[in-house]
XYZ file of C-alpha atoms in Angstrom:
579
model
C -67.361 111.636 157.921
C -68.086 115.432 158.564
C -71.451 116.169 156.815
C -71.394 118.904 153.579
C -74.179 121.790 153.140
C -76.178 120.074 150.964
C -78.200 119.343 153.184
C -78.449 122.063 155.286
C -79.515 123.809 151.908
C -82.382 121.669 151.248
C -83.195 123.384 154.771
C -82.510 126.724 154.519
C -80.330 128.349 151.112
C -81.880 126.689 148.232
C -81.051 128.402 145.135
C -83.353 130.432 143.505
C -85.467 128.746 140.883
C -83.369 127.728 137.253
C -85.640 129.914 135.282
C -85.005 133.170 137.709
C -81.212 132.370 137.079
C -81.963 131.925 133.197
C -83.087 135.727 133.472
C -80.363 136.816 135.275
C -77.613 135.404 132.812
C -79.652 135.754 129.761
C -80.015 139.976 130.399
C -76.452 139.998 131.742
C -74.546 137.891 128.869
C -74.326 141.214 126.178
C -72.504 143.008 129.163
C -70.357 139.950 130.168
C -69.379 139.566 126.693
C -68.039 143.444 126.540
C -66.356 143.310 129.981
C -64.387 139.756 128.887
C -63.705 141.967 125.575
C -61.711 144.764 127.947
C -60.238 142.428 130.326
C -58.078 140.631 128.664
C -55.005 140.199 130.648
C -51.505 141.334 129.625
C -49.019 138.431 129.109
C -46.814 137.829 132.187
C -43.065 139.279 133.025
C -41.615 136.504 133.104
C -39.077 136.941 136.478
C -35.943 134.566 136.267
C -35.602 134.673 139.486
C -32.655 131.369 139.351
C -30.728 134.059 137.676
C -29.660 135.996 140.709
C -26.713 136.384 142.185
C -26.433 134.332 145.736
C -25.897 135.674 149.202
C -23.553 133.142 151.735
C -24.223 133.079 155.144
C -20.666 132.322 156.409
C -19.367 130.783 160.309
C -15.896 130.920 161.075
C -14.604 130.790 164.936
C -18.462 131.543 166.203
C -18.854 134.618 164.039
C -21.579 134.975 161.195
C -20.919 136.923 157.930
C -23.130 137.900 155.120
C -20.835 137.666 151.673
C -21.183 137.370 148.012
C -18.584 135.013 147.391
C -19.493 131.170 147.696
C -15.372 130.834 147.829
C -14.379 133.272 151.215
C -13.563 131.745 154.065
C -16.035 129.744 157.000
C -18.435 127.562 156.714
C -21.327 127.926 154.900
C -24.800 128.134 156.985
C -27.310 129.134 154.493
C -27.760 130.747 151.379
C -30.146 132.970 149.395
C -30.909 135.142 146.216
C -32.585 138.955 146.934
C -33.595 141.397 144.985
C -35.706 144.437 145.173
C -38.177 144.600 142.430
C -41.137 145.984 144.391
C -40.735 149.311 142.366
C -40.818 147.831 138.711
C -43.282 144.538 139.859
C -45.365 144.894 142.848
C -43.138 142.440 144.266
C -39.749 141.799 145.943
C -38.386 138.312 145.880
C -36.170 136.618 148.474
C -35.222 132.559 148.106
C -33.945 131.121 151.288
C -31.733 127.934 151.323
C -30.424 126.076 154.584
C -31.713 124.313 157.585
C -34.703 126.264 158.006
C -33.956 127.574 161.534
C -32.088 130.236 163.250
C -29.373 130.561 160.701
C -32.026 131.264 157.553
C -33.731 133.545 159.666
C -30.581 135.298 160.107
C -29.680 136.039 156.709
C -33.406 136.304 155.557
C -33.174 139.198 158.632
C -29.947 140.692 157.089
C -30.600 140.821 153.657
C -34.382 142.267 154.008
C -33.761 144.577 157.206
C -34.150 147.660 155.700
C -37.931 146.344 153.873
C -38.822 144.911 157.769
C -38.282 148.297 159.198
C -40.117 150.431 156.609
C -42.948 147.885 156.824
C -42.756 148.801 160.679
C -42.468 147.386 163.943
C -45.693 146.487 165.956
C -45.863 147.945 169.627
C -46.853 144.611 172.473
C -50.573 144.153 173.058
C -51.617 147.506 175.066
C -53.812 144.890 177.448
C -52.108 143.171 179.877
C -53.953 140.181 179.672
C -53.357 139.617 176.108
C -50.540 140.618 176.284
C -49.281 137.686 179.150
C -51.463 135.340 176.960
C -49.057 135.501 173.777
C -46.255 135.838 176.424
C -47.725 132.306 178.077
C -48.532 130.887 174.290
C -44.806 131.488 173.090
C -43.308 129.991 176.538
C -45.790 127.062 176.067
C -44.277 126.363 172.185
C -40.640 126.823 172.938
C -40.998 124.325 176.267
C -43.461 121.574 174.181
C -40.658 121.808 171.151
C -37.725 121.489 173.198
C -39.217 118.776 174.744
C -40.483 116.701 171.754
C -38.562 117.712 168.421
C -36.386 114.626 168.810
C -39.463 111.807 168.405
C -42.289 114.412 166.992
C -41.779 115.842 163.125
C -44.339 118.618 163.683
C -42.969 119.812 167.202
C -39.577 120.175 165.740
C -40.894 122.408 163.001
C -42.556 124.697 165.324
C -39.109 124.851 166.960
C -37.220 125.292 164.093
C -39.792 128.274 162.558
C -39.456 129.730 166.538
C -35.576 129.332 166.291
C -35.448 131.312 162.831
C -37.049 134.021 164.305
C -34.450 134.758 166.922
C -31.947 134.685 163.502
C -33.951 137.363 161.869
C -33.855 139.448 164.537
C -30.224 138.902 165.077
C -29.581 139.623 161.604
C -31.791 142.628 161.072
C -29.639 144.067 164.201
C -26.706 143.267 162.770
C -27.609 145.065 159.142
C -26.452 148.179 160.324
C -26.688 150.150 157.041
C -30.493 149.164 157.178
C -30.718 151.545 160.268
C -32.104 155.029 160.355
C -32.116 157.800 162.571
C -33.883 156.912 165.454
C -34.260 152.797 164.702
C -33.884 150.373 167.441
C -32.676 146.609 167.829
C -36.028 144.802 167.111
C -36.465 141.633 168.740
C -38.068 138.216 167.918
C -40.976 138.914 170.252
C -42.075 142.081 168.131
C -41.052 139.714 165.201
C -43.347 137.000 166.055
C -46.367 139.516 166.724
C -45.798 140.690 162.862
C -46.415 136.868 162.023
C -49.295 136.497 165.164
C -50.804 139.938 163.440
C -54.123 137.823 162.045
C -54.789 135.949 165.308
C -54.155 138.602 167.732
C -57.629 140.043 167.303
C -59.287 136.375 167.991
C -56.924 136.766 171.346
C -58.228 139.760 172.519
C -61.886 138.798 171.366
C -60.900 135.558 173.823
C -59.677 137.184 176.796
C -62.496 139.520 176.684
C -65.112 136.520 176.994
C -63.518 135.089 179.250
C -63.439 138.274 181.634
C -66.681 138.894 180.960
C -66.314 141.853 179.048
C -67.959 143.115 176.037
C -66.518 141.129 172.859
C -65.296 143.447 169.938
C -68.338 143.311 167.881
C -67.950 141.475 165.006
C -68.547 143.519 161.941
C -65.495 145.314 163.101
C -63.970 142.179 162.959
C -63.824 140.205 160.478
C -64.034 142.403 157.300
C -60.431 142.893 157.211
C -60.118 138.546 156.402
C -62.242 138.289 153.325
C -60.588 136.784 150.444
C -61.834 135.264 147.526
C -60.132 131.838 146.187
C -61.293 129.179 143.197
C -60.078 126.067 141.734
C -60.930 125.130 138.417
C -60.478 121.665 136.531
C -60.701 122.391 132.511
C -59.659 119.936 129.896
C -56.077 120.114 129.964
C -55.023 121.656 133.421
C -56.071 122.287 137.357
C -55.762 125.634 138.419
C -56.041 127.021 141.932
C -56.313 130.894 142.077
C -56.405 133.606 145.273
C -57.416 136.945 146.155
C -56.511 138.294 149.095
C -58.835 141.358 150.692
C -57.683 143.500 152.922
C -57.151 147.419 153.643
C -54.977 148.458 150.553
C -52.165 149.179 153.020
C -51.570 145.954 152.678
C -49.987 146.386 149.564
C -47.739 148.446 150.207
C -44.507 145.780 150.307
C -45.846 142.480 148.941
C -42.735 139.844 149.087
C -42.439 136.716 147.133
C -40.761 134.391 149.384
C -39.136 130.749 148.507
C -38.350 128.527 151.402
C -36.311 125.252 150.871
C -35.665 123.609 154.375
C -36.042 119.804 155.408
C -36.124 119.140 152.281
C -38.692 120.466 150.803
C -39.079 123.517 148.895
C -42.360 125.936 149.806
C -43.234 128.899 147.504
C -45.586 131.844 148.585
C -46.961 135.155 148.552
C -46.110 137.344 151.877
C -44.379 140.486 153.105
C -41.378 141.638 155.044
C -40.615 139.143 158.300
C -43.791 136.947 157.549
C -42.478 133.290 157.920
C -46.169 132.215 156.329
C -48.139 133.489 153.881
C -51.007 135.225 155.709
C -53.031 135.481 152.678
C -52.408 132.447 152.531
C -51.252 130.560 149.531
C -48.352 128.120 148.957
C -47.274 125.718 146.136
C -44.651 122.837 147.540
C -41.958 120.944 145.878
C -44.230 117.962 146.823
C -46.779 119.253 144.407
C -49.130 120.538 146.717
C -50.700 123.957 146.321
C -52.274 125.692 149.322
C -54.870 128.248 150.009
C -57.532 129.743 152.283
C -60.325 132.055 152.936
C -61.286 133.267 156.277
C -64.766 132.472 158.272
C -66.537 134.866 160.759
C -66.902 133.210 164.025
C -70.058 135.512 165.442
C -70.815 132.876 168.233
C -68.344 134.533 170.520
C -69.227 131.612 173.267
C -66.779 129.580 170.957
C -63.653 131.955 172.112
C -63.859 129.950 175.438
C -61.759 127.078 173.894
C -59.066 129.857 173.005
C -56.086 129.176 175.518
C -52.180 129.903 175.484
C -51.414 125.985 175.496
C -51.684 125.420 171.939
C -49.884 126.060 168.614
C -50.308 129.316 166.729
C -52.618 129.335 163.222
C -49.595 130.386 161.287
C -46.660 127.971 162.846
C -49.552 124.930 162.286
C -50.033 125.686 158.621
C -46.458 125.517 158.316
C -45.614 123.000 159.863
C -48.112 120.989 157.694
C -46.830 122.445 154.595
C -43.509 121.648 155.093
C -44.291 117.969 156.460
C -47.531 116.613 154.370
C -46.907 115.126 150.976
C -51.437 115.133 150.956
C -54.239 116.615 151.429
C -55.340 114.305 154.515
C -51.844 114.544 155.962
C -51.611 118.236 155.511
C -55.237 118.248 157.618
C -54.159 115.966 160.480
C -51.065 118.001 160.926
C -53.029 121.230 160.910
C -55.935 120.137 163.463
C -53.003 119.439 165.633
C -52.719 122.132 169.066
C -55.742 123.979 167.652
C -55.310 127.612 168.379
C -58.871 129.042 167.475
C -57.581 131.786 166.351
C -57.417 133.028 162.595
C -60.257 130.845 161.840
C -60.245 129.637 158.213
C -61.164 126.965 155.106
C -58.389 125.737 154.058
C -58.286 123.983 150.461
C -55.621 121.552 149.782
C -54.742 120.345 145.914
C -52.641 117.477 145.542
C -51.469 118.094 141.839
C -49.929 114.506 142.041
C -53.111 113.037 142.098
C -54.154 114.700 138.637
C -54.593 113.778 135.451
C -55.539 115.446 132.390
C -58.781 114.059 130.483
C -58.935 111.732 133.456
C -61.768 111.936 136.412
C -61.185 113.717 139.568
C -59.763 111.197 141.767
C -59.966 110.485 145.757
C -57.243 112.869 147.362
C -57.055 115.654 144.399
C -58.778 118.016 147.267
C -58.678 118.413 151.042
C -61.032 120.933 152.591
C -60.065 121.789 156.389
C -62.679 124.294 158.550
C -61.375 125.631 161.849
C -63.170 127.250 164.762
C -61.748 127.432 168.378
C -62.446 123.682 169.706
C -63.224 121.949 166.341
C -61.656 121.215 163.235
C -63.870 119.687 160.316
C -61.626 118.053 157.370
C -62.353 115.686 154.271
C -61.535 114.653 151.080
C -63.546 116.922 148.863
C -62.986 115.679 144.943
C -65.879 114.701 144.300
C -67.568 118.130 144.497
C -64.336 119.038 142.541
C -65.381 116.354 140.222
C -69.288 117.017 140.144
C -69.337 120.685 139.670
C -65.929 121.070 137.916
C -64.518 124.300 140.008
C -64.068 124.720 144.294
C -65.081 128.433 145.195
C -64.302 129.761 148.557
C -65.778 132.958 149.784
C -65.653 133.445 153.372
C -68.711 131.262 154.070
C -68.631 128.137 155.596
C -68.672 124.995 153.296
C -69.137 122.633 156.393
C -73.223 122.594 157.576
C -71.362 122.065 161.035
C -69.145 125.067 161.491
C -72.138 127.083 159.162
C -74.607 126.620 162.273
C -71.872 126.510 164.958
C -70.078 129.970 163.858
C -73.142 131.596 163.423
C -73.811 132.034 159.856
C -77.077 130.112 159.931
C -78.884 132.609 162.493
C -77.417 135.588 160.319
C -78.871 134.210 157.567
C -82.154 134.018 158.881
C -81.801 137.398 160.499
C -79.919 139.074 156.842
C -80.391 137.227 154.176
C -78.532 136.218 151.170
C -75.022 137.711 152.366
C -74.613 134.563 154.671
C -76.344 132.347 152.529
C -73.409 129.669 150.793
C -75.116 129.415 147.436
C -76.752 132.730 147.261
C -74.609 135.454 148.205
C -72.991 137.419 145.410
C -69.388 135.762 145.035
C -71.024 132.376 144.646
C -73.385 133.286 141.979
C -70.723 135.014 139.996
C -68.100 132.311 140.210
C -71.110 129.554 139.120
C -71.650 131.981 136.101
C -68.549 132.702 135.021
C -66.167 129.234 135.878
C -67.655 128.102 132.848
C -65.837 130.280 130.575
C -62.636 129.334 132.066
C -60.590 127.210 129.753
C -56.762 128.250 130.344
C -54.556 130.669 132.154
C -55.996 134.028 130.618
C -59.736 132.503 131.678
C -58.452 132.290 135.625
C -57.150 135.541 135.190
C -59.851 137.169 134.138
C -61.817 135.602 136.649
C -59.646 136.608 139.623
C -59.813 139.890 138.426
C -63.167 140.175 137.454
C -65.653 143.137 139.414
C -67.983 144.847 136.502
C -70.532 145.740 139.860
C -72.233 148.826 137.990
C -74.487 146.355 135.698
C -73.951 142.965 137.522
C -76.493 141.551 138.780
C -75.367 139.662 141.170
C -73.483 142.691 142.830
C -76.620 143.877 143.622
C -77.642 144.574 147.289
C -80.216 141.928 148.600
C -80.913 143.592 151.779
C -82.118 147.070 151.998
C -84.311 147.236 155.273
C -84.287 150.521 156.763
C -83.577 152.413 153.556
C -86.544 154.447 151.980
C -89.042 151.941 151.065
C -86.832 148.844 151.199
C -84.487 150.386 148.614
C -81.210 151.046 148.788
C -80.294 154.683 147.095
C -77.086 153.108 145.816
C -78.469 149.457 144.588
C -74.941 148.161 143.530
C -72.090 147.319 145.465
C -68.493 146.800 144.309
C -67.412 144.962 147.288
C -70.385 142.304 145.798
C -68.149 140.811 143.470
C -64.855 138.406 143.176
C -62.274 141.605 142.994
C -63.602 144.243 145.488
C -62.798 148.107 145.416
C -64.287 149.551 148.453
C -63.061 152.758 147.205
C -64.728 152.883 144.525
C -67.994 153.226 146.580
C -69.518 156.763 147.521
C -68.560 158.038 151.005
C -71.665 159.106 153.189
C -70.862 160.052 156.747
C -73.286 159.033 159.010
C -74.983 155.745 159.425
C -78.136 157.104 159.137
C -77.275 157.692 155.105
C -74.977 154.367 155.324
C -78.387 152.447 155.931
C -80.311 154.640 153.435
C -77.873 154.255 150.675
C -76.498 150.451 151.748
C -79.038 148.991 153.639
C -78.017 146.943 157.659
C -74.666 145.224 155.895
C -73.445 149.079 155.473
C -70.519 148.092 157.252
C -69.565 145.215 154.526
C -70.713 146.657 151.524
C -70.209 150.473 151.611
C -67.077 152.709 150.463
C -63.721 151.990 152.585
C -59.933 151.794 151.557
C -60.608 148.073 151.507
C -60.776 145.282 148.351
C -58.793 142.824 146.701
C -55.160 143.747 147.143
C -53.455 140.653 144.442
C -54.336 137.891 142.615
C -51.946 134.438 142.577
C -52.415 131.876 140.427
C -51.006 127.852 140.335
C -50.842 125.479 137.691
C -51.022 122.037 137.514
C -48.893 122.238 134.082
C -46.548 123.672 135.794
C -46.099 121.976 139.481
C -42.552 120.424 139.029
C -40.834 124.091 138.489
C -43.510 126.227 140.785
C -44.233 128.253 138.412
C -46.562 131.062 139.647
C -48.936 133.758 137.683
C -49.070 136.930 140.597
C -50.152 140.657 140.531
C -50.368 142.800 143.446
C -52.747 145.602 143.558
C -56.444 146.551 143.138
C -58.487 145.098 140.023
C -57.950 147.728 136.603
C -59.231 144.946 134.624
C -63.329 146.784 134.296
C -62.419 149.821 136.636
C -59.819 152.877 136.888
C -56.700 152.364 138.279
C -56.169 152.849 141.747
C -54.876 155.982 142.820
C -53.498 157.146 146.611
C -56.151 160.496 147.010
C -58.291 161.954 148.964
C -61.104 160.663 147.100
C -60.663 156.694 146.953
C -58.748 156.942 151.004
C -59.886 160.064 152.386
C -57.138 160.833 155.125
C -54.871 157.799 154.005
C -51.496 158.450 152.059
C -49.780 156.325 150.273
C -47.380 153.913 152.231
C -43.821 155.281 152.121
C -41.610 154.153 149.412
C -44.665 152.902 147.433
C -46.371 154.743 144.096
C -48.957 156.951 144.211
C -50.602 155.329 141.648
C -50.849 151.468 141.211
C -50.502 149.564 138.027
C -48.685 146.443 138.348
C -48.437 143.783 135.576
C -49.014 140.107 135.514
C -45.653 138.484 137.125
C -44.312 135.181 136.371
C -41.917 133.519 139.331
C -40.020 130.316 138.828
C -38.529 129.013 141.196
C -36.186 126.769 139.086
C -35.028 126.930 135.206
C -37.741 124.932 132.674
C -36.253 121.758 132.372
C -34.757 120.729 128.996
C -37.093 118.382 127.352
């Protein structure tokens, strides 16, 4: 059994002394008070998404049709609901019915061609090597699925997922009213890299190891992964809520996707040609609900065990989330064909094994940690059932992938930003999980970031600025709801350090934060019910605007608002049933 970082903490992150924290919360409770007062979330539109009209994916003599009609003529292939609501919601929603391989990916690529070309088309790896690496990885998947689907479950998902993107592309193609001036036939190579985009930076960082070149450094990294995620047990309900972080591009065309192949239904936040989540979170039709945050691997010797022969991050995950009906099944599939590459903790909630008023029982939560060459996974509940929330906050929870990834020199070279129990996003979610009691508690705490007069969102480490303090003390990327932008700009790192101390890079102004928050339900597990908003915390700060002051240089993504002010969304994926 993988050890936890309890003990490692004894060692080397204790928390500061209970009557420093009693300071802390007492002379921050007034302001907490008066934030909660503001923050109150607005109720959810509710999005009937059952209510839309169907799409048929017809074959008749070899030939594939899209039609409205359930009644014309062929056979039908697949089948799914579409509608663009991205203006009015933040989101677009697409629901995909049929066999889960290249005939869904066909009409999932017809129906949403026009939002996978505005989202763009990546260009192949410029390097060669990488380049032949993800040409050698993909050759490696199709030969090992071929090979295997008829005796191995998870090898014939990874063929399936593989198949469905040679459908999308096929049916993007064939979408010809989707095409503009200028658009060419995409292909399911440049549709793969748009699913591959997360792990194609722990490729190159691989290659260039193993050539003996300089590695990317890693503060260019791995900013772009942070996310902040929590799970919260209160006296009626279990809750399991995301943020995902990332430039506010990202954004731009946020898709809420429903998958129901081999028999099993998977609901999730995504974007235009992602067959996974890449934020990620899922809820299943076998009551599972799925999330992660991602880990900084800064011992680049690790990106030796990063080969072609092996299964991508995002086909792994979901394979496992379309085979597990657990936690520890959902775990052994994943640590299958390791990759390396998109390294993250995965959190696991089995909503089956809840009940309300009852203890936490063995199997409510799996915890998976990945690095190239190692995957650590347990059953978790009783932290779950001890402390009474799971926060995850791009910091190993594992003392064994803490010390092997790095984190445990950084800490003892920086400080508190790699420390597990110490950094700011831990502190806050210890403080404020306890005021969590129902739906508009987890929403308030997913959107929480009230940096100006937090104390917690203060900077810990200001060596190098003007006597060990930083000109700008508080930080709004310190908190569970970054704004980057919100930050002021200084130009050279000479003023970075002065104002933000050595973690400039982390904590200073950038078009960078929490892009959404998505929230699951264990009330609510047998319709998949989902609470979502896409967009930057407004909650305790402005509303984000597209100008040259919050992105200098960066426009608003085309066909998106200038300004961004989403509400609260409700999906179901099926009606309420009739009590």
């Amino acid at each position: 059994e993988s050890n936890s970082f309890c003990t490692l903490l004894q060692e080397v992150s204790p928390f500061p002394p209970s009557s420093m924290r009693a300071v802390a919360l007492t002379a921050f409770a007034v302001a907490l008070v008066a934030a909660v007062a503001t923050a109150t979330p607005t109720k959810p539109v509710v999005s009937d998404a059952y209510t839309l009209p169907w799409s048929y994916l017809k074959e008749e003599n070899g030939q594939l049709s899209v039609v409205t009609s359930e009644e014309s003529s062929g056979r039908t292939v697949a089948k799914a609901q579409w509608n663009e609501s991205l203006a009015d919601l933040g989101w677009d929603y697409l629901n995909v019915e049929g066999s889960g391989d290249y005939n869904s990916g066909y009409l999932e690529g017809y129906l949403t061609a026009a939002r996978i070309r505005l989202a763009g088309i990546p260009a192949a790896p410029s390097d060669a090597k990488v380049f032949q690496w993800v040409v050698d990885h993909l050759a490696y998947m199709k030969q090992m699925s071929e090979a295997l689907r008829a005796t191995d479950k998870f090898w014939a998902v990874v063929g399936d997922q593989l198949s469905y993107l040679d459908g999308m592309a096929d049916g993007v193609n064939a979408n010809t009213a989707a095409r503009t001036a200028g658009d060419k036939n995409v292909t399911s190579f440049e549709l793969f890299l748009i699913n591959f985009g997360d792990e194609i930076g722990d490729v190159q960082t691989a290659v260039n190891v193993q050539s003996g070149r300089t590695p990317k450094g890693f503060m260019q990294s791995w900013k772009p992964s942070h996310c902040s995620a929590l799970i919260k047990v209160t006296h009626d309900d279990l809750y399991m809520a995301h943020d995902t972080w990332s430039g506010f591009e990202g954004m731009a065309y946020r898709m809420y996707k429903v998958y129901s192949f081999h028999g099993v239904t998977v609901s999730f936040s995504g974007h235009p040609a992602f067959m996974a989540s890449g934020d990620d979170w899922y809820m299943t039709s076998n009551q599972l609900a799925i999330q992660e945050t991602t880990n900084g691997v800064m011992n680049t010797t690790l990106f030796t065990a990063v080969v072609p022969h092996t299964v991508s991050e995002w086909l792994r995950v979901m394979a496992a989330t379309f085979l597990a009906n657990d936690g520890e099944t959902w775990t052994t599939y994943f640590a299958r064909e390791n990759s390396g590459t998109y390294n993250n903790q995965y959190m696991v909630v089995d909503f089956k094994v809840y009940s309300p008023g009852s203890t936490v029982a063995p199997g409510t939560l799996w915890v998976a940690e990945q690095l190239p060459g190692i995957v650590v996974r347990a059953d978790q509940s009783a932290v779950l059932r001890e402390q009474g929330y799971w926060a995850s906050y791009n910091i190993p929870f594992y003392a064994e992938i803490y010390a092997l990834s790095g984190y445990l020199q950084d800490y003892k070279i920086f400080g508190d930003f790699y420390s597990y129990t110490k950094y700011a996003r831990p502190e806050i979610f210890h403080r404020n999980q306890a005021n969590i009691s129902d739906l508009a508690g987890m929403q308030r705490m997913m959107r929480y970031n009230d940096y100006e007069t937090d104390p917690f969102s203060r900077v810990t480490n200001c060596s190098g600025a003007p006597d060990g303090r930083c000109l700008t003390p508080q930080s709004s990327m310190l908190t569970i709801a970054s704004r980057g932008d919100l930050m002021p700009l200084y130009n050279t790192t000479e003023e970075m350090i002065q104002h933000y101390g050595p973690l400039y890079t982390f904590i200073a102004q950038g078009c960078f934060g929490a892009i959404d928050s998505k929230i699951a339900a264990w009330s609510n597990r047998h319709t998949q019910r989902a609470y979502v908003i896409s967009g930057p915390t407004n909650d305790q700060q402005p509303t984000f605007q597209w100008d040259a002051k919050s992105c200098a240089g960066i426009a608003a993504p085309r066909g998106t608002p200038t300004t961004v002010d989403y509400p609260w969304v409700e999906f179901n994926r099926v009606r309420d049933p009739i009590a």
